[in-house]
Amino acid sequence: MQSLQISVVTALLPQILMLGLAVIIAVLGVLRPAQRADLYRWIAVIALLAAIIAASILLWALRGSANGVALAQWNGGLVVDRFSLAIVIVASMFALVCCLLLDTYLRRLGTRSAAFFAIVLLATAAVATLAAQREMMSLFAAFIVLLVALSALPAVLKTDSGGVRVASALLIEGGVAGAALLYGSAIIYGVSGTTSYGSVSAAVQRGPAVVTLGGAFILFGLAFMLGLPPLRRWTERAVDDVPAVPVAFMTVMAMTGGAAALLRADAAGLESVLRPTLGVGTLAVVLTLLLSSGLALQERSLGRLIVIAGMGQAALLLLAVIGFGSGGVGEAPSAMLFALLIFGLSSIAAFSVLAMLQAAGLAGTLDDLRGLGRRSPAAAVFLACALLTLAGVPPFGGFVARFIVVISAFDSGYAWVAVIAIATSAITAIPLVRIVAGLWAEQGEEQPFTLFATPRLGRMVAGCCCLGAFYLTVLAQPLLVLARGGAGSVH
Amino acid sequence: MTGLQLPSLFLTVVVFLAFAGFIVVSLMPERNDEDRSRIRLVGLGASGLTLILVLIFGMYGQIALGQGGGQATAGEENHRWFTFSFMSQYHLTADGVSLVLLLVSGLVFTSVFFHSWKQHDRVKLYVGMLLLLETSVNGVLCSADHVLFLLFWGMQIAPLYVLIRVYGGVDRLRAATRYLSFALLSFALIATAAVLIILKGGQQTSDITLDYANLLAPVQTAGYWLSLTGFAIAMGVFPLHRWMVDSHAEASAGVAAVASGLLLPLGAYGILRITLPTFPTASAGFAVVLAGLAVVGALWGAVAALAQDDLRRFLAYVNLAQMSAVLLGLAVQTSVALVGVVFLLVAHGLAMTMLTLMAGTIEERTRTRSLSQLGGLAAQAPRLAGFWIFAVLTAVGIPLLAGFIGQFLLLAGAFPIHRIATVVVLASTLILTAGFAWIAHRVFFGPARETFTRVRDATAVELAFLVPLVAFVLLFGIRPGAVTPMVTNGILDITTRLVGG
């Protein structure tokens, strides 16, 4: 067994492809503003597909590598390994699905389409970079790029005050989190004299209290990206003011970036800094789980409910990371990657159905959904699959993902948190199952709704996502193999 | 070995045939009565075919397990599902216990699909959800892996909630919500116990059939209580029975029949299959608590049943009393008592299905289920009265019927160990018998009411499911010896692990 010897360009090919095509889209958009919006969408799709293929080939080439590292550059500050490649594949796949679902909004985007898809590619590349960095300045830079890209999306998408409100909220909350990240990095740099994860651990002895403070700041910043409270008002505003699919992209990409950055920081040498803060992290997990289940019981809007369920999922992802950070079993990263994949897909699936409802003129309140099973059985089935996956109800993929995270938490010594996770999952499932029943049980003042009035491609992709949520249970083994392969290099 | 071999995917077909039916039904239109009839036929066909397969399987099992076949299971399928820090397998198996309960499942669902001809509103959803429930029940009965078991167990929650909420009575929303809360609580407890077993069992696998006796005492105690409470909620035993009474009384007759006849016994099956053999030391240590709960529950159920004016609520409390008797058998843990438990579950399943479906029929014909308003129906509906009395006799355990052998073995097995508890449970059965006689008298005998002069007797569709149920009650009652060796074979593994602990 030996390490793979490849060039920087080859190792970073997925990111280069995404950024290169993002630039081409942006230039085309400036030069030919009257070009069809669809063109930019398909260029973005090609870029994302190419990134997935490039990352898959690299991952395949790494199969014989002992440490799973393809490239370690700039004093170890940048590393391309199985983990970063797996995150590239997962993030690109999420972005790809979102691009395919965007049919409804293409016409509305008009001349802003080029900017929109260039930003989508930029955000995806930023997530990929968050997974590949091992240095605090790179972390901060990638964080800010992702934050700016995600903030720009609603502003580009909508010209009314709603889009601006969402962008402002995200920028303000993200700015606070970014500042915390920067303060934390600065504190640790002040003590250790380095920003590289690998060299920081030696400095912990020099000022443990100060380093703990720095670690807490970093954890706070990354928790925002992952989607944990308190800095997540922007998600609620986004659900209210921005169409569903872009919200899906924003929340899922933020979650992916946050999870990747946290696991990377934890694995690459920052664990000695973060370990003292694990108690705070655990408390954050518990409070988030309790909060999400409590809020879910009261919520009357489907979009907000999906976001609230996403908050619980983010807490579970953090639980897996904490399990790993506490020196737990080596399966925690695999659990996190596996759960990330399923949680992300289930969120996108749920938002995709919400997008279809929005396209048909339904506001997405629970009253709008009453009797949907009669008006549009297919839409109701899709929504039921998506919500039951979100809820973690068997036999859908969400159940296996939650079970595996709980197992890894138990195994890492967080049995009590795992018990709370099971209990809160059950509580969160109550409103979601009730909505599913309401799709067929009730007959409110129903507005006519035909699934076939929504764009065909979006319909097909949404259907595949929802039904795929069921098959993810059957496909648990190949997905776990992929996750384990990806997580292998962070051990 | 017997020399007989079943196809390797036989159990998968038994479990997923109903699911295939669900897919077909989902794709069918529901525009008019003709479409609805087709949908019902698909449901009945899927369930009936499953029953036929289970009967073939039962005959094979009877040879392989009961008549010196020397096998532990009548069929087994084992494929790797996923590997994490443990290995989870798609492991299906059917021993004597699961085999007889599979037979009950087939009979109950086939009967309920016959009964679905009375359902005219949203037939597609009704049939589809019932088929999902059947998949879940059969899956639970065949699962030999904790994760797979959880998967099938959790699969019943959403369909049953939908069925109660959509097709229930006036107070269905409250009943459905209560069911959902308790079902999710039960699922969470069972899942937590499963996590403990998998991680602390030291087997690196989630296989149910393995021996987990080396669990440390605190883990055994915690796992036992988690698992027991989870399954006890599903059984609807005292003091966790309120959801059961409400949901069984409010659900439509077909759904209540499935819930009483199958889903409550499924809770007992969970204790028998998982709680007792996995936590043998804790099971022995806390058996007296179970016996105590059984005593209180049996008395409570019998007395509360007498106080009801609603026929369906009366039957719900009968469930409580009978499941408490089952709990006593589970507390005793001897092979005689456990065989009695299995027979009692079979008898309960068949009798309660008949009673609940007939209660639905009575309600449909008389537009009431208030006992104070019913009376004298035997004159107009003698066949219905006959079947009702037959079902009552089965439920109370009259000789030559399925209930007798179950009651006899259970009480005979329990008496040497928990004498007072056995006497009290027997007394509760006597109270229940008196209650049944009183109810039968009020509903069917006495002066005929003018309002019920046009009440129809049992129709051909009703006879189509009542007659086979009667036949199987007689078969189990007259020839228990044909089934006992098979059930004993299944119980043997459980008692071996109990003794080993």
PDB file of C-alpha atoms in Angstrom, chain B residues 246-400:
ATOM      1  CA  ASP B 246     -60.230   4.488  23.343  1.00  0.00           C
ATOM      2  CA  SER B 247     -58.780   3.486  20.005  1.00  0.00           C
ATOM      3  CA  HIS B 248     -60.439   0.068  19.914  1.00  0.00           C
ATOM      4  CA  ALA B 249     -63.789   1.558  20.788  1.00  0.00           C
ATOM      5  CA  GLU B 250     -63.507   4.375  18.234  1.00  0.00           C
ATOM      6  CA  ALA B 251     -61.902   2.527  15.303  1.00  0.00           C
ATOM      7  CA  SER B 252     -64.100   0.999  12.631  1.00  0.00           C
ATOM      8  CA  ALA B 253     -65.000  -2.655  13.242  1.00  0.00           C
ATOM      9  CA  GLY B 254     -62.479  -4.053  10.731  1.00  0.00           C
ATOM     10  CA  VAL B 255     -59.623  -1.969  12.115  1.00  0.00           C
ATOM     11  CA  ALA B 256     -60.579  -2.783  15.711  1.00  0.00           C
ATOM     12  CA  ALA B 257     -60.635  -6.481  14.796  1.00  0.00           C
ATOM     13  CA  VAL B 258     -57.060  -6.277  13.529  1.00  0.00           C
ATOM     14  CA  ALA B 259     -56.009  -4.254  16.550  1.00  0.00           C
ATOM     15  CA  SER B 260     -57.650  -6.609  19.076  1.00  0.00           C
ATOM     16  CA  GLY B 261     -57.036  -9.871  17.305  1.00  0.00           C
ATOM     17  CA  LEU B 262     -53.486  -9.271  16.161  1.00  0.00           C
ATOM     18  CA  LEU B 263     -51.772  -6.144  17.362  1.00  0.00           C
ATOM     19  CA  LEU B 264     -52.330  -6.760  21.068  1.00  0.00           C
ATOM     20  CA  PRO B 265     -51.063 -10.360  20.764  1.00  0.00           C
ATOM     21  CA  LEU B 266     -48.113  -8.937  18.846  1.00  0.00           C
ATOM     22  CA  GLY B 267     -47.076  -7.102  22.023  1.00  0.00           C
ATOM     23  CA  ALA B 268     -47.173 -10.399  23.911  1.00  0.00           C
ATOM     24  CA  TYR B 269     -45.205 -12.001  21.096  1.00  0.00           C
ATOM     25  CA  GLY B 270     -42.560  -9.285  21.540  1.00  0.00           C
ATOM     26  CA  ILE B 271     -42.185 -10.140  25.227  1.00  0.00           C
ATOM     27  CA  LEU B 272     -42.054 -13.844  24.386  1.00  0.00           C
ATOM     28  CA  ARG B 273     -39.594 -13.463  21.533  1.00  0.00           C
ATOM     29  CA  ILE B 274     -37.328 -10.688  22.836  1.00  0.00           C
ATOM     30  CA  THR B 275     -37.829  -9.636  26.457  1.00  0.00           C
ATOM     31  CA  LEU B 276     -37.846 -13.048  28.155  1.00  0.00           C
ATOM     32  CA  PRO B 277     -35.022 -14.830  26.296  1.00  0.00           C
ATOM     33  CA  THR B 278     -32.765 -11.771  26.045  1.00  0.00           C
ATOM     34  CA  PHE B 279     -33.047 -10.731  29.684  1.00  0.00           C
ATOM     35  CA  PRO B 280     -33.550 -14.072  31.481  1.00  0.00           C
ATOM     36  CA  THR B 281     -32.171 -13.029  34.872  1.00  0.00           C
ATOM     37  CA  ALA B 282     -34.183  -9.828  35.036  1.00  0.00           C
ATOM     38  CA  SER B 283     -37.242 -11.704  33.733  1.00  0.00           C
ATOM     39  CA  ALA B 284     -36.998 -14.165  36.596  1.00  0.00           C
ATOM     40  CA  GLY B 285     -36.290 -11.428  39.118  1.00  0.00           C
ATOM     41  CA  PHE B 286     -39.213  -9.215  38.197  1.00  0.00           C
ATOM     42  CA  ALA B 287     -41.726 -11.944  37.355  1.00  0.00           C
ATOM     43  CA  VAL B 288     -43.702 -11.188  40.479  1.00  0.00           C
ATOM     44  CA  VAL B 289     -44.276  -7.599  39.291  1.00  0.00           C
ATOM     45  CA  LEU B 290     -45.703  -8.974  36.048  1.00  0.00           C
ATOM     46  CA  ALA B 291     -47.929 -11.336  37.983  1.00  0.00           C
ATOM     47  CA  GLY B 292     -49.117  -8.427  40.119  1.00  0.00           C
ATOM     48  CA  LEU B 293     -49.939  -6.351  37.055  1.00  0.00           C
ATOM     49  CA  ALA B 294     -51.719  -9.351  35.560  1.00  0.00           C
ATOM     50  CA  VAL B 295     -53.897  -9.714  38.656  1.00  0.00           C
ATOM     51  CA  VAL B 296     -54.851  -6.041  38.795  1.00  0.00           C
ATOM     52  CA  GLY B 297     -55.384  -5.865  35.024  1.00  0.00           C
ATOM     53  CA  ALA B 298     -57.524  -9.000  34.883  1.00  0.00           C
ATOM     54  CA  LEU B 299     -59.792  -7.814  37.687  1.00  0.00           C
ATOM     55  CA  TRP B 300     -59.899  -4.267  36.384  1.00  0.00           C
ATOM     56  CA  GLY B 301     -60.724  -5.435  32.862  1.00  0.00           C
ATOM     57  CA  ALA B 302     -63.446  -7.840  33.966  1.00  0.00           C
ATOM     58  CA  VAL B 303     -65.122  -5.413  36.358  1.00  0.00           C
ATOM     59  CA  ALA B 304     -64.813  -2.418  34.017  1.00  0.00           C
ATOM     60  CA  ALA B 305     -66.265  -4.497  31.176  1.00  0.00           C
ATOM     61  CA  LEU B 306     -69.383  -5.095  33.255  1.00  0.00           C
ATOM     62  CA  ALA B 307     -69.805  -1.367  33.785  1.00  0.00           C
ATOM     63  CA  GLN B 308     -69.938  -0.524  30.075  1.00  0.00           C
ATOM     64  CA  ASP B 309     -73.032   0.392  28.152  1.00  0.00           C
ATOM     65  CA  ASP B 310     -71.164   0.509  24.845  1.00  0.00           C
ATOM     66  CA  LEU B 311     -70.698  -2.891  23.180  1.00  0.00           C
ATOM     67  CA  ARG B 312     -67.333  -1.957  21.669  1.00  0.00           C
ATOM     68  CA  ARG B 313     -65.997  -0.553  24.933  1.00  0.00           C
ATOM     69  CA  PHE B 314     -67.106  -3.783  26.602  1.00  0.00           C
ATOM     70  CA  LEU B 315     -64.973  -5.715  24.104  1.00  0.00           C
ATOM     71  CA  ALA B 316     -62.052  -3.348  24.673  1.00  0.00           C
ATOM     72  CA  TYR B 317     -62.109  -4.165  28.391  1.00  0.00           C
ATOM     73  CA  VAL B 318     -62.345  -7.866  27.544  1.00  0.00           C
ATOM     74  CA  ASN B 319     -59.068  -7.317  25.695  1.00  0.00           C
ATOM     75  CA  LEU B 320     -57.565  -5.869  28.862  1.00  0.00           C
ATOM     76  CA  ALA B 321     -58.680  -8.844  30.959  1.00  0.00           C
ATOM     77  CA  GLN B 322     -57.472 -11.426  28.443  1.00  0.00           C
ATOM     78  CA  MET B 323     -54.118  -9.746  27.842  1.00  0.00           C
ATOM     79  CA  SER B 324     -53.658  -9.660  31.610  1.00  0.00           C
ATOM     80  CA  ALA B 325     -54.141 -13.430  31.695  1.00  0.00           C
ATOM     81  CA  VAL B 326     -51.509 -13.684  28.956  1.00  0.00           C
ATOM     82  CA  LEU B 327     -49.238 -11.497  31.093  1.00  0.00           C
ATOM     83  CA  LEU B 328     -49.595 -13.986  33.947  1.00  0.00           C
ATOM     84  CA  GLY B 329     -48.380 -16.759  31.629  1.00  0.00           C
ATOM     85  CA  LEU B 330     -45.442 -14.598  30.623  1.00  0.00           C
ATOM     86  CA  ALA B 331     -44.651 -14.040  34.308  1.00  0.00           C
ATOM     87  CA  VAL B 332     -44.593 -17.768  34.996  1.00  0.00           C
ATOM     88  CA  GLN B 333     -42.108 -18.592  32.218  1.00  0.00           C
ATOM     89  CA  THR B 334     -42.482 -22.375  32.372  1.00  0.00           C
ATOM     90  CA  SER B 335     -42.840 -24.176  29.081  1.00  0.00           C
ATOM     91  CA  VAL B 336     -46.389 -25.356  29.905  1.00  0.00           C
ATOM     92  CA  ALA B 337     -47.517 -21.804  30.685  1.00  0.00           C
ATOM     93  CA  LEU B 338     -45.794 -20.367  27.640  1.00  0.00           C
ATOM     94  CA  VAL B 339     -47.414 -22.935  25.346  1.00  0.00           C
ATOM     95  CA  GLY B 340     -50.668 -21.923  27.029  1.00  0.00           C
ATOM     96  CA  VAL B 341     -49.867 -18.283  26.270  1.00  0.00           C
ATOM     97  CA  VAL B 342     -49.464 -19.065  22.570  1.00  0.00           C
ATOM     98  CA  PHE B 343     -52.740 -20.990  22.450  1.00  0.00           C
ATOM     99  CA  LEU B 344     -54.487 -18.213  24.350  1.00  0.00           C
ATOM    100  CA  LEU B 345     -53.163 -15.660  21.862  1.00  0.00           C
ATOM    101  CA  VAL B 346     -54.503 -17.790  19.015  1.00  0.00           C
ATOM    102  CA  ALA B 347     -57.891 -18.183  20.677  1.00  0.00           C
ATOM    103  CA  HIS B 348     -58.021 -14.515  21.600  1.00  0.00           C
ATOM    104  CA  GLY B 349     -57.147 -13.526  18.037  1.00  0.00           C
ATOM    105  CA  LEU B 350     -59.853 -15.674  16.493  1.00  0.00           C
ATOM    106  CA  ALA B 351     -62.551 -14.961  19.095  1.00  0.00           C
ATOM    107  CA  MET B 352     -61.999 -11.214  19.265  1.00  0.00           C
ATOM    108  CA  THR B 353     -61.955 -10.946  15.484  1.00  0.00           C
ATOM    109  CA  MET B 354     -65.343 -12.657  15.331  1.00  0.00           C
ATOM    110  CA  LEU B 355     -66.782 -10.619  18.198  1.00  0.00           C
ATOM    111  CA  THR B 356     -65.476  -7.269  16.953  1.00  0.00           C
ATOM    112  CA  LEU B 357     -66.608  -7.827  13.373  1.00  0.00           C
ATOM    113  CA  MET B 358     -70.020  -8.978  14.584  1.00  0.00           C
ATOM    114  CA  ALA B 359     -70.249  -5.978  16.923  1.00  0.00           C
ATOM    115  CA  GLY B 360     -69.628  -3.850  13.832  1.00  0.00           C
ATOM    116  CA  THR B 361     -72.373  -5.720  12.001  1.00  0.00           C
ATOM    117  CA  ILE B 362     -74.802  -5.211  14.872  1.00  0.00           C
ATOM    118  CA  GLU B 363     -73.974  -1.515  14.975  1.00  0.00           C
ATOM    119  CA  GLU B 364     -74.428  -1.243  11.232  1.00  0.00           C
ATOM    120  CA  ARG B 365     -77.836  -2.959  11.319  1.00  0.00           C
ATOM    121  CA  THR B 366     -79.247  -1.364  14.447  1.00  0.00           C
ATOM    122  CA  ARG B 367     -77.507   2.028  14.229  1.00  0.00           C
ATOM    123  CA  THR B 368     -76.566   1.746  17.870  1.00  0.00           C
ATOM    124  CA  ARG B 369     -74.035   0.029  20.042  1.00  0.00           C
ATOM    125  CA  SER B 370     -75.576   1.030  23.323  1.00  0.00           C
ATOM    126  CA  LEU B 371     -76.408  -2.085  25.308  1.00  0.00           C
ATOM    127  CA  SER B 372     -79.396  -0.395  26.887  1.00  0.00           C
ATOM    128  CA  GLN B 373     -80.940   0.127  23.455  1.00  0.00           C
ATOM    129  CA  LEU B 374     -80.168  -3.306  22.023  1.00  0.00           C
ATOM    130  CA  GLY B 375     -82.232  -6.422  22.626  1.00  0.00           C
ATOM    131  CA  GLY B 376     -84.052  -9.382  21.147  1.00  0.00           C
ATOM    132  CA  LEU B 377     -81.905  -9.631  18.037  1.00  0.00           C
ATOM    133  CA  ALA B 378     -81.847 -13.439  18.084  1.00  0.00           C
ATOM    134  CA  ALA B 379     -85.350 -13.553  16.668  1.00  0.00           C
ATOM    135  CA  GLN B 380     -84.317 -11.611  13.558  1.00  0.00           C
ATOM    136  CA  ALA B 381     -80.705 -12.745  13.352  1.00  0.00           C
ATOM    137  CA  PRO B 382     -80.407 -16.280  14.736  1.00  0.00           C
ATOM    138  CA  ARG B 383     -77.247 -17.087  12.795  1.00  0.00           C
ATOM    139  CA  LEU B 384     -75.562 -13.971  14.089  1.00  0.00           C
ATOM    140  CA  ALA B 385     -76.628 -14.872  17.633  1.00  0.00           C
ATOM    141  CA  GLY B 386     -75.236 -18.397  17.157  1.00  0.00           C
ATOM    142  CA  PHE B 387     -71.889 -17.166  15.945  1.00  0.00           C
ATOM    143  CA  TRP B 388     -71.734 -14.610  18.744  1.00  0.00           C
ATOM    144  CA  ILE B 389     -72.321 -17.259  21.383  1.00  0.00           C
ATOM    145  CA  PHE B 390     -69.762 -19.521  19.739  1.00  0.00           C
ATOM    146  CA  ALA B 391     -67.176 -16.707  19.820  1.00  0.00           C
ATOM    147  CA  VAL B 392     -68.008 -15.987  23.456  1.00  0.00           C
ATOM    148  CA  LEU B 393     -67.535 -19.637  24.357  1.00  0.00           C
ATOM    149  CA  THR B 394     -64.172 -19.563  22.604  1.00  0.00           C
ATOM    150  CA  ALA B 395     -63.142 -16.425  24.464  1.00  0.00           C
ATOM    151  CA  VAL B 396     -64.040 -17.774  27.893  1.00  0.00           C
ATOM    152  CA  GLY B 397     -62.355 -21.130  27.258  1.00  0.00           C
ATOM    153  CA  ILE B 398     -65.065 -23.766  26.964  1.00  0.00           C
ATOM    154  CA  PRO B 399     -63.701 -27.312  26.302  1.00  0.00           C
ATOM    155  CA  LEU B 400     -63.364 -28.448  22.684  1.00  0.00           C
TER     156      LEU B 400
END
